[in-house]
Coordinates of C-alpha atoms in Angstrom, one line a residue:
M1 CA 71.1 -58.9 -57.4
S2 CA 68.3 -56.9 -59.1
A3 CA 68.3 -56.3 -62.9
A4 CA 68.8 -52.6 -62.4
S5 CA 71.9 -53.1 -60.3
A6 CA 73.5 -55.3 -62.9
L7 CA 73.9 -52.3 -65.2
S8 CA 76.6 -49.8 -64.8
D9 CA 75.8 -46.1 -64.0
D10 CA 76.8 -45.2 -67.6
Q11 CA 74.4 -47.7 -69.0
V12 CA 71.5 -46.5 -66.9
L13 CA 72.3 -42.9 -67.8
L14 CA 72.5 -43.7 -71.5
G15 CA 69.3 -45.8 -71.3
L16 CA 67.2 -43.1 -69.7
G17 CA 68.5 -40.5 -72.1
L18 CA 67.7 -42.7 -75.1
I19 CA 64.1 -43.2 -73.9
V20 CA 63.5 -39.5 -73.6
V21 CA 65.1 -38.8 -77.0
L22 CA 63.2 -41.6 -78.7
A23 CA 59.9 -40.5 -77.2
V24 CA 60.2 -36.8 -78.2
G25 CA 61.8 -37.6 -81.5
S26 CA 59.0 -40.0 -82.4
Q27 CA 56.3 -37.5 -81.4
L28 CA 58.1 -34.8 -83.5
L29 CA 58.2 -37.1 -86.5
A30 CA 54.6 -38.0 -86.1
S31 CA 53.7 -34.3 -85.9
R32 CA 55.5 -33.7 -89.2
L33 CA 53.9 -36.7 -90.9
R34 CA 50.4 -35.7 -89.4
V35 CA 49.8 -39.2 -88.1
P36 CA 49.0 -40.4 -84.5
A37 CA 52.1 -40.5 -82.4
L38 CA 51.4 -44.1 -81.5
I39 CA 52.1 -45.3 -85.1
I40 CA 55.7 -44.1 -84.6
L41 CA 56.2 -44.6 -80.8
L42 CA 55.3 -48.3 -80.7
P43 CA 57.6 -49.6 -83.5
V44 CA 60.4 -47.3 -82.4
G45 CA 60.2 -48.6 -78.8
F46 CA 59.8 -52.2 -79.9
T47 CA 62.8 -51.9 -82.3
A48 CA 65.0 -50.2 -79.7
G49 CA 64.1 -52.8 -77.1
A50 CA 65.0 -55.6 -79.5
L51 CA 68.3 -54.0 -80.5
T52 CA 69.6 -53.1 -77.1
D53 CA 68.9 -53.7 -73.4
D54 CA 69.9 -50.1 -72.6
V55 CA 66.3 -48.9 -73.2
N56 CA 64.6 -51.7 -71.4
P57 CA 63.0 -50.1 -68.4
E58 CA 62.8 -53.4 -66.5
E59 CA 66.6 -53.5 -66.7
L60 CA 67.0 -49.8 -65.9
L61 CA 64.5 -49.5 -63.0
G62 CA 64.0 -53.1 -61.9
A63 CA 61.0 -53.6 -59.7
G64 CA 60.4 -49.8 -59.6
F65 CA 59.2 -49.9 -63.3
S66 CA 55.6 -51.1 -62.6
Q67 CA 55.3 -48.4 -59.8
W68 CA 56.5 -45.7 -62.2
V69 CA 53.9 -46.9 -64.8
S70 CA 51.1 -46.7 -62.2
L71 CA 52.0 -43.2 -61.2
A72 CA 52.4 -42.1 -64.9
V73 CA 49.0 -43.6 -65.8
A74 CA 47.5 -41.8 -62.8
V75 CA 48.7 -38.5 -64.1
I76 CA 47.2 -39.2 -67.5
L77 CA 43.9 -40.3 -66.1
Y78 CA 43.8 -37.2 -63.9
D79 CA 44.3 -35.1 -67.0
A80 CA 41.5 -37.1 -68.8
G81 CA 39.2 -36.3 -65.9
L82 CA 40.0 -32.6 -66.2
G83 CA 38.7 -32.7 -69.7
L84 CA 35.3 -33.9 -68.7
D85 CA 32.7 -31.1 -68.4
L86 CA 29.6 -33.0 -67.2
K87 CA 27.3 -30.1 -68.0
R88 CA 28.4 -30.1 -71.6
F89 CA 28.2 -33.9 -71.7
R90 CA 24.5 -33.8 -70.8
A91 CA 23.8 -31.5 -73.7
H92 CA 25.2 -33.6 -76.5
T93 CA 24.6 -37.1 -77.7
R94 CA 24.2 -38.5 -74.2
T95 CA 22.2 -41.5 -75.1
V96 CA 24.7 -42.8 -77.7
V97 CA 27.8 -42.1 -75.5
V98 CA 26.3 -43.8 -72.4
R99 CA 25.4 -46.8 -74.5
L100 CA 28.9 -46.9 -76.0
I101 CA 30.5 -46.8 -72.5
W102 CA 28.3 -49.3 -70.7
C103 CA 26.7 -51.6 -73.3
G104 CA 29.7 -51.3 -75.6
G105 CA 32.2 -51.9 -72.8
L106 CA 30.4 -55.0 -71.6
L107 CA 30.0 -56.5 -75.1
T108 CA 33.7 -55.8 -75.9
A109 CA 35.0 -57.1 -72.6
V110 CA 33.0 -60.3 -72.8
S111 CA 33.8 -60.9 -76.5
A112 CA 37.5 -60.2 -76.0
A113 CA 37.7 -62.5 -73.0
L114 CA 35.9 -65.4 -74.8
L115 CA 38.2 -64.9 -77.9
A116 CA 41.3 -64.8 -75.7
R117 CA 40.3 -68.0 -74.0
A118 CA 39.6 -69.8 -77.3
L119 CA 42.4 -68.4 -79.5
L120 CA 45.2 -67.6 -77.1
G121 CA 44.6 -70.5 -74.7
M122 CA 44.5 -68.2 -71.7
S123 CA 43.1 -69.2 -68.3
V124 CA 39.7 -67.7 -67.3
G125 CA 41.4 -65.1 -65.1
A126 CA 43.9 -64.0 -67.7
S127 CA 41.3 -63.8 -70.5
V128 CA 38.9 -61.7 -68.3
M129 CA 41.9 -59.4 -67.5
L130 CA 42.6 -59.0 -71.2
G131 CA 38.9 -58.4 -72.0
A132 CA 38.8 -55.6 -69.4
I133 CA 42.0 -54.0 -70.8
L134 CA 40.8 -54.0 -74.4
I135 CA 37.6 -52.0 -73.8
V136 CA 39.5 -48.7 -73.7
S137 CA 40.1 -46.4 -76.6
G138 CA 41.3 -43.0 -75.5
P139 CA 41.4 -39.3 -76.7
T140 CA 45.2 -39.5 -77.2
V141 CA 44.5 -41.9 -80.1
V142 CA 41.0 -40.9 -81.3
G143 CA 41.7 -37.2 -81.3
P144 CA 44.5 -37.1 -83.9
L145 CA 42.6 -39.5 -86.1
L146 CA 39.5 -37.3 -86.0
H147 CA 41.5 -34.2 -86.7
F148 CA 42.8 -35.9 -89.9
V149 CA 39.5 -37.4 -91.0
R150 CA 37.3 -34.4 -90.0
P151 CA 34.0 -36.3 -89.6
T152 CA 30.7 -34.5 -89.0
D153 CA 30.3 -32.6 -85.8
R154 CA 27.9 -35.1 -84.3
L155 CA 30.3 -38.0 -84.9
Q156 CA 33.2 -35.9 -83.6
H157 CA 31.3 -35.2 -80.4
V158 CA 30.3 -38.9 -79.8
L159 CA 33.8 -40.3 -80.5
I160 CA 35.7 -37.7 -78.4
W161 CA 33.4 -38.2 -75.5
E162 CA 33.5 -42.0 -75.8
G163 CA 37.3 -41.9 -75.9
T164 CA 37.6 -39.6 -73.0
L165 CA 35.2 -41.4 -70.7
I166 CA 36.1 -45.0 -71.6
D167 CA 39.7 -44.5 -70.4
P168 CA 38.9 -44.0 -66.7
V169 CA 36.1 -46.5 -66.8
G170 CA 38.5 -49.1 -68.3
A171 CA 41.2 -48.3 -65.9
V172 CA 38.9 -48.7 -62.9
L173 CA 37.5 -51.9 -64.4
G174 CA 41.0 -53.2 -65.0
A175 CA 42.0 -52.6 -61.4
L176 CA 38.9 -54.3 -60.1
V177 CA 39.3 -57.3 -62.3
F178 CA 42.9 -57.6 -61.3
H179 CA 41.9 -57.7 -57.6
G180 CA 39.2 -60.1 -58.5
V181 CA 41.5 -62.4 -60.3
V182 CA 44.0 -62.4 -57.5
A183 CA 41.3 -62.8 -54.9
G184 CA 39.6 -65.5 -56.9
K185 CA 42.7 -67.7 -56.7
R186 CA 42.2 -68.2 -53.0
K187 CA 38.7 -67.1 -52.0
G188 CA 35.1 -67.6 -53.0
L189 CA 32.6 -65.3 -54.7
G190 CA 31.7 -63.5 -51.5
S191 CA 35.3 -62.7 -50.7
E192 CA 35.9 -61.6 -54.3
L193 CA 33.0 -59.1 -54.1
A194 CA 34.3 -57.8 -50.8
E195 CA 37.7 -57.2 -52.4
F196 CA 36.0 -55.2 -55.2
A197 CA 34.1 -53.2 -52.6
V198 CA 37.2 -52.5 -50.5
S199 CA 39.2 -51.4 -53.6
A200 CA 36.5 -49.1 -54.8
A201 CA 36.1 -47.6 -51.3
V202 CA 39.8 -46.9 -51.0
G203 CA 39.9 -45.3 -54.4
L204 CA 36.8 -43.2 -53.6
A205 CA 38.1 -42.1 -50.3
G206 CA 41.5 -41.2 -51.8
G207 CA 39.7 -39.2 -54.5
V208 CA 37.7 -37.3 -52.0
V209 CA 40.6 -36.5 -49.7
G210 CA 42.9 -35.7 -52.6
T211 CA 40.3 -33.3 -54.1
V212 CA 39.7 -31.5 -50.8
V213 CA 43.4 -31.1 -50.2
L214 CA 44.2 -30.0 -53.8
V215 CA 41.3 -27.5 -54.1
T216 CA 42.0 -26.0 -50.7
L217 CA 45.7 -25.5 -51.6
L218 CA 44.9 -23.9 -55.0
R219 CA 42.2 -21.6 -53.5
R220 CA 44.1 -20.4 -50.5
M221 CA 47.6 -20.3 -51.8
R222 CA 46.7 -19.1 -55.3
P223 CA 50.0 -20.3 -56.9
G224 CA 51.1 -19.0 -60.3
A225 CA 50.7 -21.0 -63.5
V226 CA 53.8 -23.1 -63.2
L227 CA 53.5 -23.8 -59.5
R228 CA 49.8 -24.6 -59.9
T229 CA 50.8 -27.4 -62.3
T230 CA 53.4 -28.8 -60.0
V231 CA 50.9 -28.7 -57.1
Q232 CA 48.5 -30.7 -59.1
L233 CA 51.2 -33.2 -60.1
A234 CA 52.3 -33.6 -56.5
A235 CA 48.8 -34.1 -55.2
V236 CA 47.9 -36.7 -57.8
I237 CA 51.1 -38.6 -57.4
G238 CA 50.9 -38.4 -53.6
V239 CA 47.3 -39.6 -53.4
T240 CA 48.0 -42.4 -55.9
A241 CA 51.0 -43.6 -53.9
V242 CA 49.2 -43.5 -50.6
C243 CA 46.2 -45.4 -52.1
G244 CA 48.6 -47.9 -53.7
V245 CA 50.2 -48.6 -50.3
I246 CA 46.8 -49.2 -48.7
R247 CA 45.5 -51.2 -51.6
D248 CA 47.2 -52.0 -54.9
D249 CA 46.3 -49.9 -57.9
T250 CA 43.4 -48.1 -56.2
G251 CA 45.3 -44.8 -56.9
L252 CA 44.0 -45.0 -60.5
I253 CA 40.5 -44.7 -59.2
A254 CA 41.4 -41.8 -57.0
A255 CA 43.2 -40.0 -59.8
V256 CA 40.2 -40.2 -62.2
L257 CA 37.8 -38.9 -59.4
M258 CA 40.2 -36.1 -58.6
G259 CA 40.3 -34.9 -62.2
L260 CA 36.5 -35.1 -62.5
A261 CA 35.9 -33.3 -59.3
V262 CA 38.4 -30.5 -59.8
A263 CA 37.1 -29.8 -63.2
N264 CA 33.4 -29.8 -62.3
L265 CA 33.2 -28.3 -58.8
P266 CA 31.5 -24.8 -58.8
G267 CA 34.0 -22.1 -59.0
S268 CA 36.8 -24.5 -59.9
V269 CA 40.3 -23.0 -59.9
V270 CA 41.3 -25.4 -62.7
A271 CA 38.4 -24.9 -65.1
A272 CA 40.6 -24.8 -68.2
R273 CA 43.3 -27.2 -69.1
D274 CA 46.8 -25.9 -68.3
P275 CA 49.1 -25.9 -71.3
F276 CA 52.1 -26.6 -69.0
F277 CA 50.3 -29.6 -67.6
E278 CA 49.3 -30.7 -71.1
T279 CA 52.9 -30.6 -72.2
L280 CA 53.9 -32.7 -69.2
V281 CA 51.2 -35.3 -70.0
H282 CA 52.3 -35.3 -73.6
L283 CA 55.9 -36.1 -72.6
I284 CA 54.7 -38.8 -70.1
I285 CA 52.7 -40.5 -72.9
G286 CA 55.7 -40.7 -75.1
L287 CA 57.9 -42.0 -72.3
L288 CA 55.3 -44.7 -71.4
F289 CA 54.9 -46.0 -74.9
I290 CA 58.6 -46.2 -75.6
S291 CA 59.2 -47.9 -72.3
I292 CA 56.3 -50.3 -72.5
S293 CA 56.9 -51.3 -76.1
A294 CA 60.6 -51.9 -75.3
T295 CA 59.7 -54.6 -72.8
V296 CA 57.9 -56.6 -75.5
S297 CA 60.5 -59.0 -76.9
P298 CA 60.3 -60.6 -80.3
Q299 CA 60.3 -64.0 -78.6
S300 CA 57.1 -63.1 -76.6
L301 CA 55.3 -62.4 -79.9
R302 CA 56.3 -65.6 -81.6
H303 CA 53.2 -67.7 -80.5
V304 CA 50.6 -64.9 -80.2
V305 CA 50.7 -63.1 -83.5
L306 CA 48.3 -65.1 -85.5
P307 CA 45.8 -65.7 -82.6
T308 CA 45.9 -62.0 -81.8
L309 CA 45.3 -61.0 -85.4
G310 CA 42.2 -63.3 -85.3
L311 CA 41.0 -61.6 -82.1
V312 CA 41.5 -58.2 -83.7
A313 CA 39.6 -59.3 -86.8
V314 CA 36.6 -60.3 -84.8
L315 CA 36.7 -57.2 -82.6
V316 CA 36.9 -54.9 -85.6
L317 CA 34.6 -56.7 -88.1
V318 CA 31.9 -58.1 -85.7
V319 CA 32.0 -56.7 -82.2
R320 CA 32.5 -53.0 -82.8
P321 CA 29.8 -52.8 -85.6
L322 CA 27.5 -54.6 -83.2
V323 CA 28.3 -52.1 -80.4
A324 CA 27.7 -49.2 -82.7
A325 CA 24.3 -50.7 -83.8
V326 CA 23.2 -51.2 -80.2
A327 CA 24.4 -47.7 -79.1
S328 CA 22.7 -45.9 -82.0
L329 CA 19.4 -47.9 -81.9
G330 CA 16.4 -45.6 -81.9
T331 CA 18.6 -42.4 -82.4
D332 CA 18.7 -40.1 -85.4
L333 CA 22.2 -41.0 -86.5
T334 CA 22.3 -41.5 -90.2
R335 CA 23.3 -44.8 -91.8
G336 CA 26.7 -43.4 -92.7
E337 CA 27.3 -42.1 -89.2
R338 CA 26.4 -45.5 -87.7
R339 CA 28.8 -47.2 -90.1
F340 CA 31.6 -44.9 -89.2
L341 CA 30.9 -45.2 -85.5
G342 CA 31.4 -49.0 -86.0
W343 CA 34.7 -48.4 -87.7
M344 CA 36.5 -46.3 -85.1
A345 CA 37.8 -48.1 -82.0
P346 CA 41.6 -47.9 -81.8
R347 CA 43.3 -48.9 -78.5
G348 CA 45.8 -46.6 -76.8
I349 CA 47.9 -45.6 -73.9
V350 CA 45.7 -46.9 -71.0
A351 CA 45.4 -50.3 -72.6
A352 CA 49.2 -50.6 -72.9
A353 CA 49.9 -49.2 -69.4
T354 CA 47.2 -51.4 -67.7
A355 CA 48.6 -54.5 -69.4
S356 CA 52.1 -53.6 -68.4
T357 CA 51.1 -52.9 -64.8
F358 CA 49.0 -56.1 -64.3
S359 CA 50.4 -58.8 -66.6
A360 CA 53.7 -59.4 -64.8
T361 CA 52.0 -59.5 -61.4
L362 CA 49.4 -62.0 -62.6
A363 CA 52.1 -64.1 -64.2
D364 CA 54.2 -64.1 -61.0
K365 CA 51.1 -65.3 -59.1
G366 CA 50.7 -68.3 -61.5
V367 CA 47.7 -67.1 -63.5
G368 CA 47.8 -69.2 -66.6
G369 CA 48.4 -67.3 -69.8
A370 CA 49.1 -64.0 -68.0
S371 CA 52.4 -63.7 -69.8
K372 CA 50.6 -63.3 -73.1
I373 CA 48.6 -60.2 -71.9
L374 CA 51.2 -57.6 -72.7
P375 CA 52.3 -58.9 -76.1
A376 CA 48.7 -59.5 -77.2
T377 CA 47.7 -56.0 -76.1
F378 CA 50.8 -54.6 -77.9
L379 CA 49.7 -56.3 -81.1
V380 CA 46.1 -55.1 -80.7
I381 CA 47.2 -51.5 -80.3
V382 CA 49.6 -51.6 -83.3
T383 CA 47.0 -53.3 -85.5
T384 CA 44.0 -51.2 -84.6
V385 CA 45.9 -47.9 -84.8
T386 CA 47.4 -48.8 -88.1
L387 CA 44.2 -50.1 -89.6
Y388 CA 42.0 -47.2 -88.5
G389 CA 44.7 -44.7 -89.3
L390 CA 44.9 -45.9 -92.9
T391 CA 41.2 -46.6 -93.6
A392 CA 39.2 -44.0 -91.5
A393 CA 39.5 -41.2 -94.0
P394 CA 38.5 -43.1 -97.2
A395 CA 35.7 -44.8 -95.1
A396 CA 34.4 -41.5 -94.0
K397 CA 34.3 -40.1 -97.6
R398 CA 32.6 -43.3 -98.9
W399 CA 29.9 -43.1 -96.2
G400 CA 29.4 -39.3 -96.7
V401 CA 30.2 -38.3 -93.1
V402 CA 33.2 -35.9 -93.8
R403 CA 32.6 -32.5 -92.4
P404 CA 32.6 -29.7 -95.0
S405 CA 35.9 -28.0 -95.2
R406 CA 34.4 -24.6 -94.4
S407 CA 36.2 -22.5 -91.9
R408 CA 34.9 -22.3 -88.3
P409 CA 36.7 -19.4 -86.6
L410 CA 36.6 -18.4 -83.0
L411 CA 36.3 -14.6 -82.6
V412 CA 37.5 -13.2 -79.3
G413 CA 36.1 -9.8 -78.4
D414 CA 32.7 -8.0 -77.8
D415 CA 32.9 -4.5 -79.4
P416 CA 30.0 -3.7 -81.6
W417 CA 32.1 -4.1 -84.8
V418 CA 33.3 -7.5 -83.6
V419 CA 29.8 -8.7 -83.1
D420 CA 28.8 -7.4 -86.5
L421 CA 31.8 -9.1 -88.0
G422 CA 30.6 -12.4 -86.5
L423 CA 27.2 -11.8 -88.1
A424 CA 28.8 -10.9 -91.5
L425 CA 30.9 -14.0 -91.5
R426 CA 27.9 -16.1 -90.6
S427 CA 25.9 -14.5 -93.5
A428 CA 28.8 -15.5 -95.8
G429 CA 28.1 -19.2 -94.8
L430 CA 30.6 -19.7 -92.0
E431 CA 29.9 -21.3 -88.6
V432 CA 31.2 -18.6 -86.2
V433 CA 31.9 -19.1 -82.5
M434 CA 32.6 -16.2 -80.2
W435 CA 34.2 -15.7 -76.8
A436 CA 34.2 -12.9 -74.2
G437 CA 35.3 -12.8 -70.6
H438 CA 32.6 -10.8 -68.8
D439 CA 29.0 -11.8 -68.3
A440 CA 27.6 -8.5 -69.8
Q441 CA 29.8 -9.0 -72.9
R442 CA 28.6 -12.6 -73.2
E443 CA 25.0 -11.6 -72.9
R444 CA 25.5 -9.1 -75.7
I445 CA 26.9 -11.8 -78.0
A446 CA 24.1 -14.2 -77.1
A447 CA 21.5 -11.5 -77.8
A448 CA 22.9 -11.2 -81.3
G449 CA 22.2 -14.9 -81.9
L450 CA 25.8 -16.0 -82.2
E451 CA 27.2 -19.2 -80.8
L452 CA 29.0 -18.5 -77.5
A453 CA 32.0 -20.6 -76.5
P454 CA 31.8 -21.7 -72.8
G455 CA 34.7 -21.8 -70.3
G456 CA 38.0 -20.0 -70.4
L457 CA 39.7 -18.7 -73.5
F458 CA 42.4 -21.4 -73.7
A459 CA 39.8 -24.2 -73.2
A460 CA 37.6 -22.6 -75.9
A461 CA 40.4 -22.0 -78.4
T462 CA 41.9 -25.5 -78.1
G463 CA 38.5 -27.2 -78.3
S464 CA 38.8 -28.9 -74.9
G465 CA 35.0 -29.4 -74.8
A466 CA 33.3 -31.7 -77.3
E467 CA 31.2 -28.8 -78.7
L468 CA 34.2 -26.9 -79.9
E469 CA 35.9 -29.6 -81.8
G470 CA 36.6 -28.5 -85.4
L471 CA 37.6 -24.8 -84.8
T472 CA 39.9 -23.8 -87.7
G473 CA 41.4 -20.6 -86.3
V474 CA 41.3 -17.8 -83.7
L475 CA 40.8 -14.1 -84.3
L476 CA 41.9 -12.0 -81.3
L477 CA 39.9 -8.8 -81.7
T478 CA 39.7 -7.2 -78.2
D479 CA 40.5 -3.5 -77.7
E480 CA 43.6 -4.5 -75.6
P481 CA 46.6 -4.9 -77.8
D482 CA 48.7 -6.5 -75.0
F483 CA 46.0 -9.1 -74.3
N484 CA 45.8 -10.0 -78.0
A485 CA 49.6 -10.3 -78.2
L486 CA 50.0 -12.4 -75.1
A487 CA 47.0 -14.6 -76.0
S488 CA 48.5 -15.1 -79.5
V489 CA 51.7 -16.3 -78.0
S490 CA 49.9 -18.7 -75.6
L491 CA 47.7 -20.2 -78.3
Q492 CA 50.2 -20.7 -81.0
G493 CA 50.6 -24.4 -81.6
G494 CA 47.6 -25.2 -79.4
V495 CA 44.9 -24.8 -82.0
E496 CA 44.2 -26.5 -85.3
G497 CA 44.5 -23.4 -87.5
A498 CA 46.2 -20.1 -87.5
V499 CA 46.0 -17.4 -84.7
Y500 CA 45.5 -13.8 -85.8
R501 CA 45.4 -10.7 -83.7
L502 CA 44.7 -7.0 -84.1
G503 CA 47.8 -4.8 -84.2
A504 CA 48.8 -2.0 -81.9
A505 CA 49.1 1.6 -83.0
A506 CA 52.5 2.7 -84.1
D507 CA 52.9 5.1 -81.2
T508 CA 51.5 2.7 -78.6
Q509 CA 53.0 2.5 -75.1
G510 CA 51.9 -1.1 -74.7
V511 CA 54.2 -3.5 -72.9
V512 CA 54.5 -6.4 -75.4
A513 CA 52.2 -5.8 -78.4
P514 CA 54.6 -3.9 -80.5
Y515 CA 57.3 -6.5 -80.1
T516 CA 55.4 -9.7 -80.4
G517 CA 55.4 -11.7 -83.6
G518 CA 52.5 -13.6 -85.1
Q519 CA 50.0 -12.8 -87.8
V520 CA 48.6 -9.2 -87.4
L521 CA 45.3 -8.4 -89.0
F522 CA 44.5 -5.7 -91.5
D523 CA 46.4 -2.7 -92.9
A524 CA 48.6 -0.8 -90.4
P525 CA 46.1 2.0 -89.7
L526 CA 43.3 -0.4 -88.8
T527 CA 44.0 -1.1 -85.2
G528 CA 41.4 -2.1 -82.7
A529 CA 41.1 1.5 -81.5
E530 CA 40.8 2.9 -85.0
L531 CA 38.1 0.3 -86.0
A532 CA 36.1 1.2 -82.9
R533 CA 36.5 4.9 -83.7
R534 CA 35.3 4.6 -87.3
Y535 CA 32.4 2.5 -86.1
D536 CA 31.3 5.2 -83.7
L537 CA 31.4 7.6 -86.6
G538 CA 29.1 5.5 -88.7
A539 CA 31.3 3.0 -90.6
R540 CA 29.8 -0.4 -91.0
L541 CA 30.7 -3.9 -92.2
V542 CA 29.2 -5.1 -95.4
T543 CA 29.5 -8.3 -97.4
R544 CA 29.3 -8.6 -101.2
R545 CA 30.5 -10.7 -104.0
L546 CA 33.4 -9.1 -105.7
D547 CA 33.3 -9.0 -109.5
G548 CA 36.0 -6.4 -109.8
P549 CA 38.2 -4.2 -107.5
V550 CA 37.3 -3.2 -104.0
P551 CA 34.8 -0.3 -104.1
A552 CA 36.1 3.2 -103.4
G553 CA 35.8 4.2 -99.7
H554 CA 35.9 0.6 -98.5
H555 CA 38.6 -1.5 -96.8
L556 CA 38.9 -5.2 -97.6
L557 CA 39.1 -7.2 -94.3
F558 CA 38.3 -10.8 -95.3
L559 CA 37.6 -13.0 -98.3
V560 CA 35.4 -16.1 -98.1
R561 CA 36.1 -18.5 -100.9
P562 CA 33.2 -20.5 -102.4
D563 CA 34.5 -23.6 -100.5
G564 CA 34.2 -21.8 -97.2
T565 CA 37.9 -20.9 -96.7
L566 CA 38.3 -17.7 -94.7
L567 CA 41.3 -15.6 -95.8
P568 CA 42.1 -12.4 -93.8
V569 CA 44.0 -9.4 -94.8
T570 CA 47.2 -9.2 -92.8
R571 CA 50.1 -6.8 -92.4
S572 CA 52.1 -9.1 -94.7
G573 CA 49.6 -9.0 -97.5
A574 CA 46.1 -9.3 -98.8
P575 CA 44.5 -12.3 -100.6
T576 CA 43.7 -11.9 -104.2
P577 CA 40.0 -11.9 -105.0
R578 CA 38.6 -14.5 -107.3
S579 CA 35.3 -15.0 -109.0
G580 CA 32.7 -16.1 -106.6
D581 CA 34.5 -14.8 -103.5
I582 CA 32.5 -13.0 -100.8
A583 CA 34.3 -10.0 -99.4
V584 CA 33.8 -8.6 -95.9
L585 CA 34.4 -4.8 -96.3
L586 CA 34.6 -1.8 -93.9
G587 CA 32.8 1.1 -95.5
G588 CA 31.3 4.4 -94.7

């Protein structure tokens, strides 16, 4: 009788419900505490698994648990691939990132394997498997830490790209090492290399076929937003499953390639990340961490805690600084940036999922020490996330690599007064980014010398590309009140700062603008149409330091504090000017 069948229907129902509640509850608590969700998810899952068997997925799902993990990881890796714009990657810190991926991955894998062999007493196969698992970091861990620390833009770019790229590389390497370890138990080097080649070929073929099918469906059927998400989900899961039937775990390779291809093909129909799909991935990550950490028993940790802490100490204090030194050699990174680069390598979801997927299989095949892979990986994740989470901010301040707290708004619109507003805010010392939808509008913004956000609006506002990390808010300033209102609703909660929009006229016949909440800019008469009309009549935007009241004949639109904080006038009130503030005024 299987483990799953030993539980009653009520126990299975209760267990599945608890996993969902614990996952979402932990992520909600982490959001409130402004800490990476992993810091909450891992101990909650581990504690729940220790207290009751009801949340142990191996008891609930039996042999199907590892297959569920593989499919879930494939969805996460597909999403990671969607976030990789290779054109942007070539434009920013390519040398450092490439070295971190290849040289850093190799140094970390070799070092971790040697340490696992020496400290944990693992066999060669198990230690190599653990070394491959521990090279990954991941944007789901690095991103929240960087949002909290706010390092310089260059460091932000490097670390985001490293975390995004190393996940699929690590997953592919893990799958290949797994096949190599299994093949190495019964075949020679030639057969092992052949196994690698076959696995890579199956994954590549699956990725190509999956991409063709998915892109064809999306372009010809043109499904709506919700159905587009489910089509992607079905395609990724279907291709992963088929590849897995042909060759174990090669579906992970196919999933990564599908995400990369769909995001980077000319005229891609999935150019921007879908918020519905992002929500789905967020839920999957929570379910995975609760499920995987619940399978780690206190007994399995008993003999690996101290050796694993020793392994982490060497990885953190020796290996990562060495990797950062090699990656930044001959570059213009400052000493502080190099130090911080050497102090940021937390492990995350792909490490846990890969360990969960492969460790049990290797243990069943008699690979010595394979049973230690999952508990050791669990401890590495907990230790590195906690360590970096507690020390990254003070370390960044000490080394002088914290980004100034000045506002970096995204302005959406292209009317002449909007372009002039961007120039005015830039003259006040802010780093302004602008977005417009049509080529002619974008050319107008570029001609004014303002930074132009690439891609779609949602991708730009949420900072999906490395260049746009650090946006502090969005100003929706188009002449379409309904567009501003709908975009405001869509972007709420998806950006780091507040979302503001122009209001609609009191007598508007708009569909949604008069009834949508959110923060509406400026006094009631100053709608988008009214601002454009006044500008046509000769009104202009000016900036000046306020030493008294707002001059007669001028309307206060924004204040810029000496520390770079941008404060807009809204329908709910205006900020109070202080000494040293720069005011953006509409006059004339």
